[in-house]
Coordinates of C-alpha atoms in Angstrom, one line a residue:
Chain P
M1 CA 53.1 -44.3 -140.9
L2 CA 54.8 -41.6 -138.7
Y3 CA 53.0 -39.8 -135.9
I4 CA 54.3 -36.3 -135.8
K5 CA 53.6 -33.8 -133.0
C6 CA 52.9 -30.5 -134.5
P7 CA 54.1 -27.7 -132.1
W8 CA 50.7 -26.0 -132.4
C9 CA 48.2 -28.8 -133.0
G10 CA 49.6 -31.9 -131.2
E11 CA 50.1 -35.4 -132.5
R12 CA 48.6 -36.3 -135.9
D13 CA 49.1 -38.8 -138.6
E14 CA 51.8 -38.3 -141.2
T15 CA 49.2 -38.0 -143.9
E16 CA 48.2 -34.5 -142.5
Y17 CA 51.8 -33.2 -143.2
H18 CA 54.0 -32.6 -146.1
Y19 CA 57.8 -33.1 -146.0
G20 CA 60.0 -30.1 -146.7
G21 CA 63.5 -31.5 -147.0
E22 CA 66.6 -30.8 -144.9
A23 CA 66.3 -28.0 -142.4
H24 CA 68.6 -25.1 -141.7
I25 CA 69.8 -24.6 -145.2
V26 CA 70.2 -20.8 -145.4
R27 CA 69.8 -18.8 -148.5
P28 CA 73.2 -17.1 -149.2
E29 CA 73.3 -13.4 -148.3
N30 CA 75.5 -12.5 -151.2
P31 CA 74.0 -14.2 -154.2
D32 CA 75.8 -12.2 -156.8
E33 CA 79.2 -13.0 -155.4
L34 CA 78.7 -16.8 -155.3
T35 CA 80.7 -19.2 -157.5
D36 CA 78.9 -21.9 -159.5
A37 CA 80.2 -24.5 -156.9
E38 CA 78.8 -22.5 -154.0
W39 CA 75.4 -22.3 -155.8
A40 CA 75.5 -26.0 -156.4
E41 CA 76.2 -26.5 -152.7
Y42 CA 73.2 -24.4 -151.7
V43 CA 70.8 -25.7 -154.4
F44 CA 71.7 -29.4 -154.7
M45 CA 74.0 -30.8 -152.1
R46 CA 72.4 -32.5 -149.1
T47 CA 73.8 -34.2 -146.0
N48 CA 71.4 -37.2 -146.4
T49 CA 72.2 -38.2 -142.8
K50 CA 71.9 -41.9 -141.7
G51 CA 71.0 -41.2 -138.1
V52 CA 69.4 -38.1 -136.7
H53 CA 68.3 -35.8 -139.5
R54 CA 67.0 -32.3 -139.0
E55 CA 64.2 -31.7 -141.5
R56 CA 61.3 -29.4 -142.2
W57 CA 57.6 -30.4 -142.2
V58 CA 54.4 -28.4 -142.9
H59 CA 51.1 -29.2 -141.3
S60 CA 49.3 -28.8 -144.6
D61 CA 46.0 -30.3 -143.6
G62 CA 46.0 -28.6 -140.2
C63 CA 47.4 -25.2 -139.1
R64 CA 49.5 -25.0 -142.3
R65 CA 52.5 -23.9 -140.4
W66 CA 56.1 -25.0 -141.0
F67 CA 58.3 -26.4 -138.2
N68 CA 61.4 -28.6 -137.8
V69 CA 61.7 -32.2 -136.8
A70 CA 64.8 -34.1 -135.7
R71 CA 64.1 -37.7 -136.8
N72 CA 66.3 -40.8 -136.8
T73 CA 66.3 -41.9 -140.5
V74 CA 67.1 -45.5 -139.5
T75 CA 64.5 -46.2 -136.8
N76 CA 62.1 -43.3 -137.7
E77 CA 62.1 -42.3 -134.0
I78 CA 61.3 -38.6 -133.7
V79 CA 63.8 -37.1 -131.3
S80 CA 62.7 -33.5 -131.2
V81 CA 60.1 -31.2 -132.7
Y82 CA 60.8 -27.5 -132.6
K83 CA 59.5 -24.3 -134.2
T84 CA 61.1 -22.5 -137.1
G85 CA 63.9 -20.2 -136.0
E86 CA 64.9 -22.5 -133.2
K87 CA 67.7 -25.0 -133.3
P88 CA 68.0 -26.8 -130.0
D89 CA 71.0 -29.1 -129.3
L90 CA 70.2 -32.7 -129.3
P91 CA 71.4 -35.0 -126.5
E92 CA 74.7 -36.6 -127.6
A93 CA 73.5 -40.1 -126.8
V94 CA 70.7 -39.6 -129.4
T95 CA 72.9 -38.2 -132.2
T96 CA 75.6 -40.8 -132.0
K97 CA 73.4 -43.9 -131.4
P98 CA 72.6 -45.1 -134.9
A99 CA 76.0 -45.5 -136.5
P100 CA 78.5 -46.5 -133.9
A101 CA 81.0 -48.1 -136.4
K102 CA 81.4 -44.9 -138.4
K103 CA 84.4 -42.9 -137.1
A104 CA 84.8 -40.5 -140.1
A105 CA 81.2 -39.3 -139.7
A106 CA 82.3 -36.8 -137.1
K107 CA 84.0 -34.8 -139.9
K108 CA 81.7 -32.2 -141.2
A109 CA 81.0 -31.1 -144.7
P110 CA 83.9 -29.3 -146.4
V111 CA 81.9 -26.2 -147.3
K112 CA 81.1 -24.2 -144.2
K113 CA 77.7 -22.6 -144.1
K114 CA 76.5 -19.8 -141.9
E115 CA 73.8 -21.1 -139.6
G116 CA 71.0 -18.6 -139.5
A117 CA 67.3 -18.4 -138.6
Chain D
M1 CA 83.3 -73.1 -164.2
S2 CA 81.0 -75.8 -165.4
R3 CA 78.8 -74.5 -168.2
F4 CA 75.1 -74.9 -168.1
S5 CA 73.7 -76.8 -171.1
I6 CA 71.2 -79.6 -171.9
F7 CA 74.1 -82.1 -171.5
S8 CA 75.2 -80.9 -168.1
L9 CA 71.5 -80.9 -167.0
A10 CA 71.2 -84.5 -168.2
R11 CA 74.5 -85.5 -166.6
N12 CA 73.5 -84.0 -163.3
A13 CA 70.0 -85.6 -163.5
M14 CA 71.8 -89.0 -163.2
S15 CA 73.0 -88.0 -159.7
W16 CA 69.7 -86.5 -158.6
H17 CA 71.1 -83.0 -159.0
Q18 CA 73.2 -83.5 -155.8
N19 CA 76.5 -82.7 -157.4
W20 CA 76.2 -79.3 -158.9
P21 CA 79.3 -77.3 -158.0
R22 CA 79.1 -74.0 -156.1
Q23 CA 78.8 -71.1 -158.6
W24 CA 81.3 -68.8 -157.0
R25 CA 83.9 -69.0 -154.3
S26 CA 83.8 -67.3 -150.9
P27 CA 87.4 -66.2 -150.6
D28 CA 89.1 -64.3 -147.7
P29 CA 90.2 -60.8 -148.8
K30 CA 93.7 -60.5 -150.1
P31 CA 95.8 -57.6 -148.7
E32 CA 95.8 -55.6 -152.0
Y33 CA 93.8 -55.4 -155.2
D34 CA 93.9 -53.3 -158.3
V35 CA 90.2 -52.4 -157.9
V36 CA 87.9 -52.7 -154.9
I37 CA 84.2 -52.3 -155.7
I38 CA 82.0 -51.5 -152.8
G39 CA 78.7 -53.3 -153.1
A40 CA 77.9 -56.7 -154.6
G41 CA 74.6 -55.8 -156.2
G42 CA 73.8 -56.1 -159.8
H43 CA 75.8 -52.9 -160.7
G44 CA 78.9 -53.8 -158.7
L45 CA 79.0 -57.4 -160.0
A46 CA 78.4 -56.3 -163.6
T47 CA 81.2 -53.7 -163.2
A48 CA 83.6 -56.4 -162.0
Y49 CA 82.5 -58.7 -164.8
Y50 CA 83.2 -56.1 -167.5
L51 CA 86.4 -55.0 -165.9
A52 CA 87.7 -58.5 -166.2
K53 CA 86.2 -59.3 -169.6
E54 CA 86.6 -56.0 -171.5
H55 CA 89.6 -54.6 -169.8
G56 CA 91.6 -57.6 -168.6
I57 CA 91.6 -56.3 -165.0
T58 CA 91.0 -59.4 -162.9
N59 CA 92.7 -58.5 -159.6
V60 CA 89.4 -57.2 -158.4
A61 CA 87.4 -57.6 -155.1
V62 CA 83.7 -56.9 -154.8
I63 CA 83.0 -56.4 -151.1
E64 CA 79.5 -56.5 -149.7
K65 CA 78.1 -55.6 -146.2
G66 CA 75.3 -58.1 -146.4
W67 CA 74.7 -60.8 -148.9
L68 CA 75.1 -60.8 -152.6
G69 CA 72.2 -59.1 -154.4
G70 CA 70.4 -58.5 -151.1
G71 CA 69.9 -54.7 -151.5
N72 CA 67.9 -53.0 -154.3
T73 CA 68.9 -55.7 -156.8
G74 CA 66.7 -58.2 -154.9
R75 CA 63.9 -55.6 -154.1
N76 CA 63.0 -54.0 -157.4
T77 CA 60.1 -54.8 -159.7
T78 CA 62.4 -56.0 -162.4
I79 CA 61.2 -53.7 -165.2
V80 CA 63.6 -53.2 -168.2
R81 CA 63.0 -50.4 -170.8
S82 CA 65.0 -47.7 -172.5
N83 CA 62.4 -45.1 -173.6
Y84 CA 64.1 -42.1 -172.0
L85 CA 63.6 -38.6 -173.4
W86 CA 67.0 -37.0 -173.7
D87 CA 69.8 -38.2 -176.1
E88 CA 72.2 -38.7 -173.1
S89 CA 69.8 -41.1 -171.3
G90 CA 68.3 -42.6 -174.4
L91 CA 71.6 -43.8 -175.8
F92 CA 72.8 -44.9 -172.4
Y93 CA 69.8 -47.0 -171.6
E94 CA 69.6 -48.3 -175.2
N95 CA 73.1 -49.6 -174.8
A96 CA 72.0 -51.4 -171.7
M97 CA 69.0 -52.8 -173.6
K98 CA 71.2 -54.2 -176.3
L99 CA 73.3 -55.9 -173.6
W100 CA 70.1 -57.3 -172.0
E101 CA 69.0 -58.8 -175.2
N102 CA 72.1 -61.1 -175.3
L103 CA 72.7 -61.4 -171.5
S104 CA 71.6 -65.0 -170.9
Q105 CA 73.9 -66.2 -173.7
E106 CA 76.7 -63.9 -172.6
L107 CA 76.6 -65.2 -169.0
N108 CA 75.5 -68.8 -169.8
Y109 CA 72.9 -68.1 -167.2
N110 CA 69.2 -67.8 -167.7
V111 CA 68.2 -64.3 -166.5
M112 CA 64.7 -64.9 -167.8
F113 CA 64.7 -61.7 -169.9
S114 CA 61.2 -61.4 -171.3
Q115 CA 60.5 -58.7 -173.8
R116 CA 56.8 -58.6 -173.2
G117 CA 56.2 -54.9 -173.9
V118 CA 56.1 -51.9 -171.5
L119 CA 53.1 -49.5 -171.5
N120 CA 53.6 -46.0 -170.0
L121 CA 50.1 -44.6 -169.5
A122 CA 49.0 -41.0 -170.1
H123 CA 46.1 -39.7 -168.0
N124 CA 45.7 -36.1 -169.1
L125 CA 46.5 -33.8 -172.0
G126 CA 49.9 -32.9 -170.5
D127 CA 50.8 -36.5 -170.2
V128 CA 49.7 -37.1 -173.8
R129 CA 51.8 -34.3 -175.3
E130 CA 54.8 -35.3 -173.2
S131 CA 54.4 -39.0 -174.2
I132 CA 54.2 -38.3 -177.9
R133 CA 57.2 -36.0 -177.7
R134 CA 59.1 -38.8 -176.0
V135 CA 58.0 -41.4 -178.6
N136 CA 59.4 -39.0 -181.3
A137 CA 62.6 -38.4 -179.4
N138 CA 63.0 -42.2 -178.9
N139 CA 62.5 -42.9 -182.6
L140 CA 65.1 -40.3 -183.6
N141 CA 67.6 -42.1 -181.3
G142 CA 66.8 -45.5 -182.9
I143 CA 64.8 -46.7 -179.8
D144 CA 61.6 -48.5 -180.5
A145 CA 58.5 -46.6 -179.3
E146 CA 54.9 -46.3 -180.3
W147 CA 52.0 -44.1 -179.3
L148 CA 48.8 -46.0 -178.6
N149 CA 45.4 -44.4 -178.2
A150 CA 43.0 -45.6 -175.5
E151 CA 41.4 -48.3 -177.7
Q152 CA 44.7 -49.6 -178.8
V153 CA 45.8 -49.7 -175.1
K154 CA 42.7 -51.8 -174.4
E155 CA 43.6 -54.1 -177.3
F156 CA 47.2 -54.6 -176.1
C157 CA 46.2 -55.0 -172.4
P158 CA 42.5 -56.2 -172.3
I159 CA 42.0 -56.0 -168.5
I160 CA 42.7 -52.3 -168.3
N161 CA 39.8 -50.0 -167.6
I162 CA 39.6 -47.2 -170.2
S163 CA 36.3 -45.7 -169.0
K164 CA 36.2 -41.9 -169.3
D165 CA 34.5 -41.8 -165.9
S166 CA 37.6 -43.2 -164.2
R167 CA 39.4 -41.2 -161.6
Y168 CA 42.5 -41.5 -163.7
P169 CA 41.2 -41.9 -167.3
V170 CA 43.5 -43.6 -169.7
M171 CA 44.0 -41.3 -172.7
G172 CA 46.7 -43.4 -174.4
A173 CA 50.1 -44.8 -173.7
T174 CA 53.6 -45.2 -175.1
L175 CA 54.6 -48.7 -175.9
Q176 CA 58.1 -50.1 -176.0
R177 CA 57.8 -53.6 -177.3
R178 CA 61.4 -54.5 -176.6
G179 CA 60.9 -53.6 -172.9
G180 CA 59.9 -56.2 -170.4
T181 CA 61.1 -57.9 -167.2
A182 CA 64.1 -60.0 -166.1
R183 CA 64.7 -62.2 -163.1
H184 CA 66.5 -59.8 -160.8
D185 CA 68.4 -62.3 -158.6
A186 CA 69.6 -64.2 -161.6
V187 CA 71.2 -61.1 -163.0
A188 CA 73.3 -60.7 -159.8
W189 CA 74.1 -64.5 -159.7
G190 CA 75.0 -64.7 -163.3
Y191 CA 77.4 -61.7 -163.1
A192 CA 78.9 -63.1 -159.9
R193 CA 79.5 -66.5 -161.4
G194 CA 81.0 -65.0 -164.6
A195 CA 83.2 -62.5 -162.7
D196 CA 84.3 -65.2 -160.2
D197 CA 85.3 -67.5 -163.1
M198 CA 87.7 -64.8 -164.4
G199 CA 89.3 -64.4 -160.9
V200 CA 87.3 -61.7 -159.2
D201 CA 86.9 -62.2 -155.4
V202 CA 83.3 -61.7 -154.2
I203 CA 83.6 -61.1 -150.5
Q204 CA 80.3 -61.0 -148.6
N205 CA 79.7 -59.9 -144.9
C206 CA 82.4 -57.4 -145.3
E207 CA 81.3 -53.9 -144.3
V208 CA 83.2 -50.8 -145.4
Q209 CA 84.0 -48.7 -142.3
G210 CA 86.3 -46.1 -143.7
L211 CA 88.4 -45.1 -146.7
M212 CA 92.2 -44.7 -146.7
I213 CA 92.9 -41.4 -148.4
D214 CA 96.3 -39.9 -148.6
N215 CA 96.9 -36.6 -150.3
G216 CA 93.7 -36.6 -152.1
T217 CA 94.2 -40.1 -153.5
V218 CA 92.4 -43.1 -152.3
K219 CA 94.7 -46.0 -151.2
G220 CA 92.2 -48.6 -149.9
V221 CA 89.3 -49.4 -147.7
R222 CA 88.9 -50.2 -144.0
T223 CA 86.5 -53.0 -143.5
S224 CA 85.1 -55.2 -140.8
L225 CA 87.5 -57.9 -142.1
G226 CA 90.5 -55.6 -141.9
D227 CA 92.2 -53.1 -144.2
I228 CA 92.3 -53.8 -147.9
K229 CA 94.7 -51.8 -150.1
A230 CA 93.5 -50.8 -153.5
K231 CA 94.8 -48.9 -156.5
K232 CA 91.3 -47.8 -157.3
V233 CA 88.0 -47.9 -155.3
A234 CA 84.6 -47.8 -156.9
M235 CA 81.3 -47.2 -155.1
A236 CA 78.3 -49.2 -156.3
C237 CA 76.3 -49.0 -153.1
A238 CA 73.0 -47.4 -154.0
G239 CA 71.0 -46.3 -151.0
H240 CA 74.1 -45.8 -148.8
T241 CA 76.2 -43.8 -151.3
S242 CA 76.1 -40.6 -149.1
V243 CA 77.3 -42.6 -146.1
V244 CA 80.4 -44.0 -148.0
A245 CA 81.0 -40.7 -149.8
D246 CA 81.0 -38.9 -146.4
M247 CA 84.0 -41.1 -145.4
A248 CA 85.9 -39.4 -148.2
G249 CA 84.5 -35.9 -147.3
I250 CA 82.5 -35.8 -150.6
R251 CA 79.2 -34.0 -150.7
L252 CA 76.6 -35.4 -153.1
P253 CA 73.3 -34.1 -154.4
I254 CA 71.6 -37.3 -153.3
E255 CA 68.8 -38.1 -150.9
S256 CA 67.9 -41.6 -149.9
H257 CA 64.2 -42.5 -149.7
P258 CA 62.3 -45.7 -148.9
L259 CA 60.6 -47.2 -151.9
Q260 CA 58.0 -50.0 -151.5
A261 CA 56.8 -52.9 -153.6
L262 CA 54.4 -55.7 -153.1
V263 CA 53.3 -59.0 -154.6
S264 CA 49.9 -60.6 -154.7
E265 CA 49.0 -64.3 -154.2
P266 CA 49.7 -66.3 -157.3
M267 CA 47.0 -66.4 -159.9
K268 CA 46.4 -67.5 -163.5
P269 CA 47.9 -65.4 -166.2
V270 CA 45.9 -62.1 -166.6
I271 CA 48.4 -59.6 -167.7
D272 CA 51.1 -60.4 -170.3
C273 CA 52.8 -57.0 -170.4
V274 CA 54.1 -54.4 -168.1
V275 CA 51.9 -51.4 -167.3
M276 CA 53.4 -48.3 -165.7
S277 CA 51.8 -45.0 -164.8
N278 CA 54.2 -42.3 -163.7
A279 CA 51.3 -39.9 -162.7
V280 CA 49.5 -42.2 -160.3
H281 CA 52.5 -44.4 -159.3
V282 CA 51.3 -47.8 -160.4
Y283 CA 53.5 -50.3 -162.2
V284 CA 52.3 -53.8 -162.6
S285 CA 53.5 -57.0 -164.2
Q286 CA 52.9 -60.7 -163.5
S287 CA 55.7 -63.0 -162.6
D288 CA 56.1 -66.5 -164.0
K289 CA 54.8 -67.8 -160.6
G290 CA 51.6 -65.8 -161.2
E291 CA 52.1 -63.1 -158.6
L292 CA 51.2 -59.6 -159.6
V293 CA 54.3 -57.6 -158.9
M294 CA 53.4 -54.0 -158.1
G295 CA 55.5 -51.0 -157.0
A296 CA 54.5 -47.9 -155.1
G297 CA 55.9 -44.4 -155.0
I298 CA 58.7 -43.3 -152.8
D299 CA 58.0 -42.0 -149.3
A300 CA 58.6 -38.3 -149.2
Y301 CA 61.0 -38.2 -146.3
V302 CA 64.7 -39.2 -146.2
G303 CA 65.0 -42.7 -144.8
Y304 CA 67.3 -45.6 -144.4
S305 CA 64.9 -48.0 -142.8
Q306 CA 64.0 -50.2 -145.8
R307 CA 60.4 -49.8 -144.9
G308 CA 57.9 -47.1 -145.8
S309 CA 54.5 -45.8 -144.6
L310 CA 51.3 -47.7 -145.3
H311 CA 49.4 -44.7 -146.8
V312 CA 51.8 -44.8 -149.8
I313 CA 50.7 -48.4 -150.5
E314 CA 47.1 -47.4 -150.0
D315 CA 47.3 -44.6 -152.5
Q316 CA 49.0 -46.9 -155.0
L317 CA 46.5 -49.7 -154.7
G318 CA 43.7 -47.2 -154.9
S319 CA 45.0 -46.1 -158.3
A320 CA 45.6 -49.7 -159.3
M321 CA 41.9 -50.6 -158.5
E322 CA 40.8 -47.8 -160.9
L323 CA 42.9 -49.1 -163.7
F324 CA 42.3 -52.8 -163.1
P325 CA 38.9 -53.3 -161.3
L326 CA 39.5 -57.0 -161.9
F327 CA 42.1 -57.0 -159.1
S328 CA 39.7 -55.8 -156.4
R329 CA 39.6 -59.1 -154.5
T330 CA 43.2 -60.0 -155.0
R331 CA 45.0 -60.5 -151.7
M332 CA 48.5 -59.0 -151.4
M333 CA 50.9 -61.5 -150.1
R334 CA 54.1 -59.6 -149.2
S335 CA 55.4 -56.1 -149.2
W336 CA 58.9 -54.8 -148.6
G337 CA 61.0 -51.7 -149.0
G338 CA 64.3 -50.7 -150.3
I339 CA 66.4 -47.5 -150.1
V340 CA 66.8 -45.6 -153.3
D341 CA 69.3 -42.8 -154.0
T342 CA 67.5 -40.0 -155.7
C343 CA 69.2 -37.1 -157.7
P344 CA 67.5 -33.8 -158.2
D345 CA 67.3 -34.4 -162.0
A346 CA 66.2 -38.0 -161.8
S347 CA 69.4 -39.1 -163.7
P348 CA 72.2 -41.1 -162.2
I349 CA 75.8 -40.1 -161.4
V350 CA 78.4 -42.4 -163.0
G351 CA 82.0 -41.1 -163.1
K352 CA 84.9 -39.7 -161.2
T353 CA 84.9 -37.9 -157.9
P354 CA 87.1 -35.1 -156.5
V355 CA 89.2 -37.8 -154.8
K356 CA 91.7 -39.4 -157.2
N357 CA 91.1 -43.0 -158.1
L358 CA 87.7 -43.0 -156.3
Y359 CA 84.7 -43.5 -158.5
V360 CA 81.0 -43.2 -158.0
N361 CA 78.0 -45.0 -159.4
A362 CA 74.8 -43.7 -157.7
G363 CA 71.7 -41.7 -157.8
W364 CA 69.7 -44.3 -159.9
G365 CA 66.5 -43.3 -158.0
T366 CA 63.8 -45.8 -158.7
G367 CA 65.1 -47.2 -161.9
G368 CA 68.6 -48.7 -161.5
F369 CA 67.7 -52.3 -162.3
K370 CA 67.1 -51.7 -166.0
A371 CA 70.5 -50.1 -166.3
T372 CA 72.5 -52.9 -164.7
P373 CA 74.4 -54.3 -167.7
G374 CA 74.9 -50.8 -169.3
A375 CA 75.9 -49.2 -166.0
G376 CA 78.4 -52.0 -165.3
W377 CA 79.8 -51.7 -168.8
C378 CA 80.3 -47.9 -168.7
Y379 CA 81.5 -47.9 -165.1
A380 CA 84.1 -50.5 -165.9
H381 CA 85.3 -48.4 -168.8
T382 CA 85.4 -45.3 -166.5
I383 CA 87.5 -47.2 -163.9
A384 CA 89.8 -48.9 -166.3
K385 CA 90.6 -45.7 -168.4
D386 CA 90.2 -43.2 -165.6
E387 CA 88.0 -41.4 -168.0
P388 CA 84.2 -41.8 -168.6
H389 CA 82.9 -43.4 -171.8
D390 CA 81.0 -41.1 -174.2
L391 CA 77.8 -42.8 -173.0
N392 CA 78.2 -41.8 -169.4
A393 CA 80.2 -38.6 -169.8
A394 CA 77.1 -36.5 -169.2
F395 CA 76.3 -38.2 -165.9
S396 CA 79.2 -36.6 -163.9
I397 CA 78.9 -34.9 -160.5
D398 CA 80.1 -31.7 -162.3
R399 CA 76.7 -31.3 -164.0
F400 CA 75.3 -29.9 -160.8
I401 CA 77.9 -27.1 -160.9
T402 CA 77.8 -26.4 -164.6
G403 CA 74.0 -26.7 -164.8
A404 CA 74.0 -29.3 -167.6
L405 CA 71.3 -31.4 -165.9
V406 CA 69.7 -34.3 -167.6
D407 CA 66.1 -33.9 -166.5
E408 CA 64.3 -37.2 -166.8
H409 CA 61.4 -36.7 -164.4
G410 CA 59.0 -37.3 -167.3
A411 CA 60.6 -40.7 -168.2
A412 CA 61.3 -41.9 -164.7
G413 CA 58.9 -44.5 -163.5
V414 CA 58.2 -42.8 -160.2
A415 CA 58.1 -39.1 -159.5
H416 CA 60.7 -37.9 -157.0

């Protein structure tokens, strides 16, 4: 059971929340110009991070507001909780801790996405 | 390889069973192989077995970060069935079912395949319509399936509660009589023994740390035991597929989730079939030791921790109590978690990748065990011919671009 600190209500049990998937996936601004591959990237492809993962949660049994959580998917440690529209940098020590052996991980996804709200 | 038979059993009884040979070697990796398979679970070992047996490719290594069969192969609830809705999946899983039916003889290894019948329950009118549709679709594809009403369900599985006042009333069920369970470890061990006998190297405690890629073509793997060159590299590392694919710069439509299961204390035989309910996330069977083997739903969040949250198990056991009031005082003995790769359409990915000579077998979600022989068989074909077999052609990565998804959420054991 995770304990998640809602930015508005404070710390509550995981059962009060619902998970909303990977955060910071921005809807394309030019949908009619997108190729099928670019649509697939937006709709289906996910980073599925082993390590610190930025994700959305909604406090569905509380204030019913959405927010973002940075959580380590290996240890379940919650590194940061922040409001929608924000994207704070995470301490380097935190983001590199879980998978020290993996060198290639620094390489980002091939399709660049515009980071928005 | 010494064959198992009544005679070898008798012969070894003379020496108090002290002299059975080891069933596979533990070789050091060679510098180069024709095919390196990442992951020595059921799928990886089955692939190696069929590469050697069907395609004559024996210069193969199966490398494994942990121990053989220690991932999802050793963590699942061992259910085997082939009652999937769409033609693509139905024919694919039915091919696996046919391989299951002869697997113990094929491998000379008792995988304890028990065709005890699998019930998939329907709890509301939507379930009923969807289930009957699936029975009809199965019959058209030559897959055995029957629709049972609530009384017939009670007759088939007498301990089930079919009261109309139940929180999740049983309105009927589909039944696949050829479905059942198998001993999960034995499947991995049997394939490892068979592959090893044909010259395949099974290398444990060897973690993949990178892929050698030159000009869009894979040349080998970097491992904790040094670099290994390979003409072809095949992923069979469910749970961590995204991690390995990321080493090749490949994006996949996969998310990994914890999935939990648990067993009760051993008790006398009470349930001689498999009961599954997609809607309330209960699936129950009884092992030969007498333990009730039960699975829960997946945890909603992405996770690699091989453990899940307690409330998921609480929900699942609550539903199980409604269906089987008899279990109310049963004590649960152990629970554990595995990491499942889930695809958006609840169908797997078995095929080629954008990197030449690199192949992917992933996205089995919560139901990869039942596919083990069929997945290995098709995957071996794909690797050997560099072209998917007709049976797995539909399960390419490209389907997420073309839109030709194979939506099996209705037939999957657990919603995800």
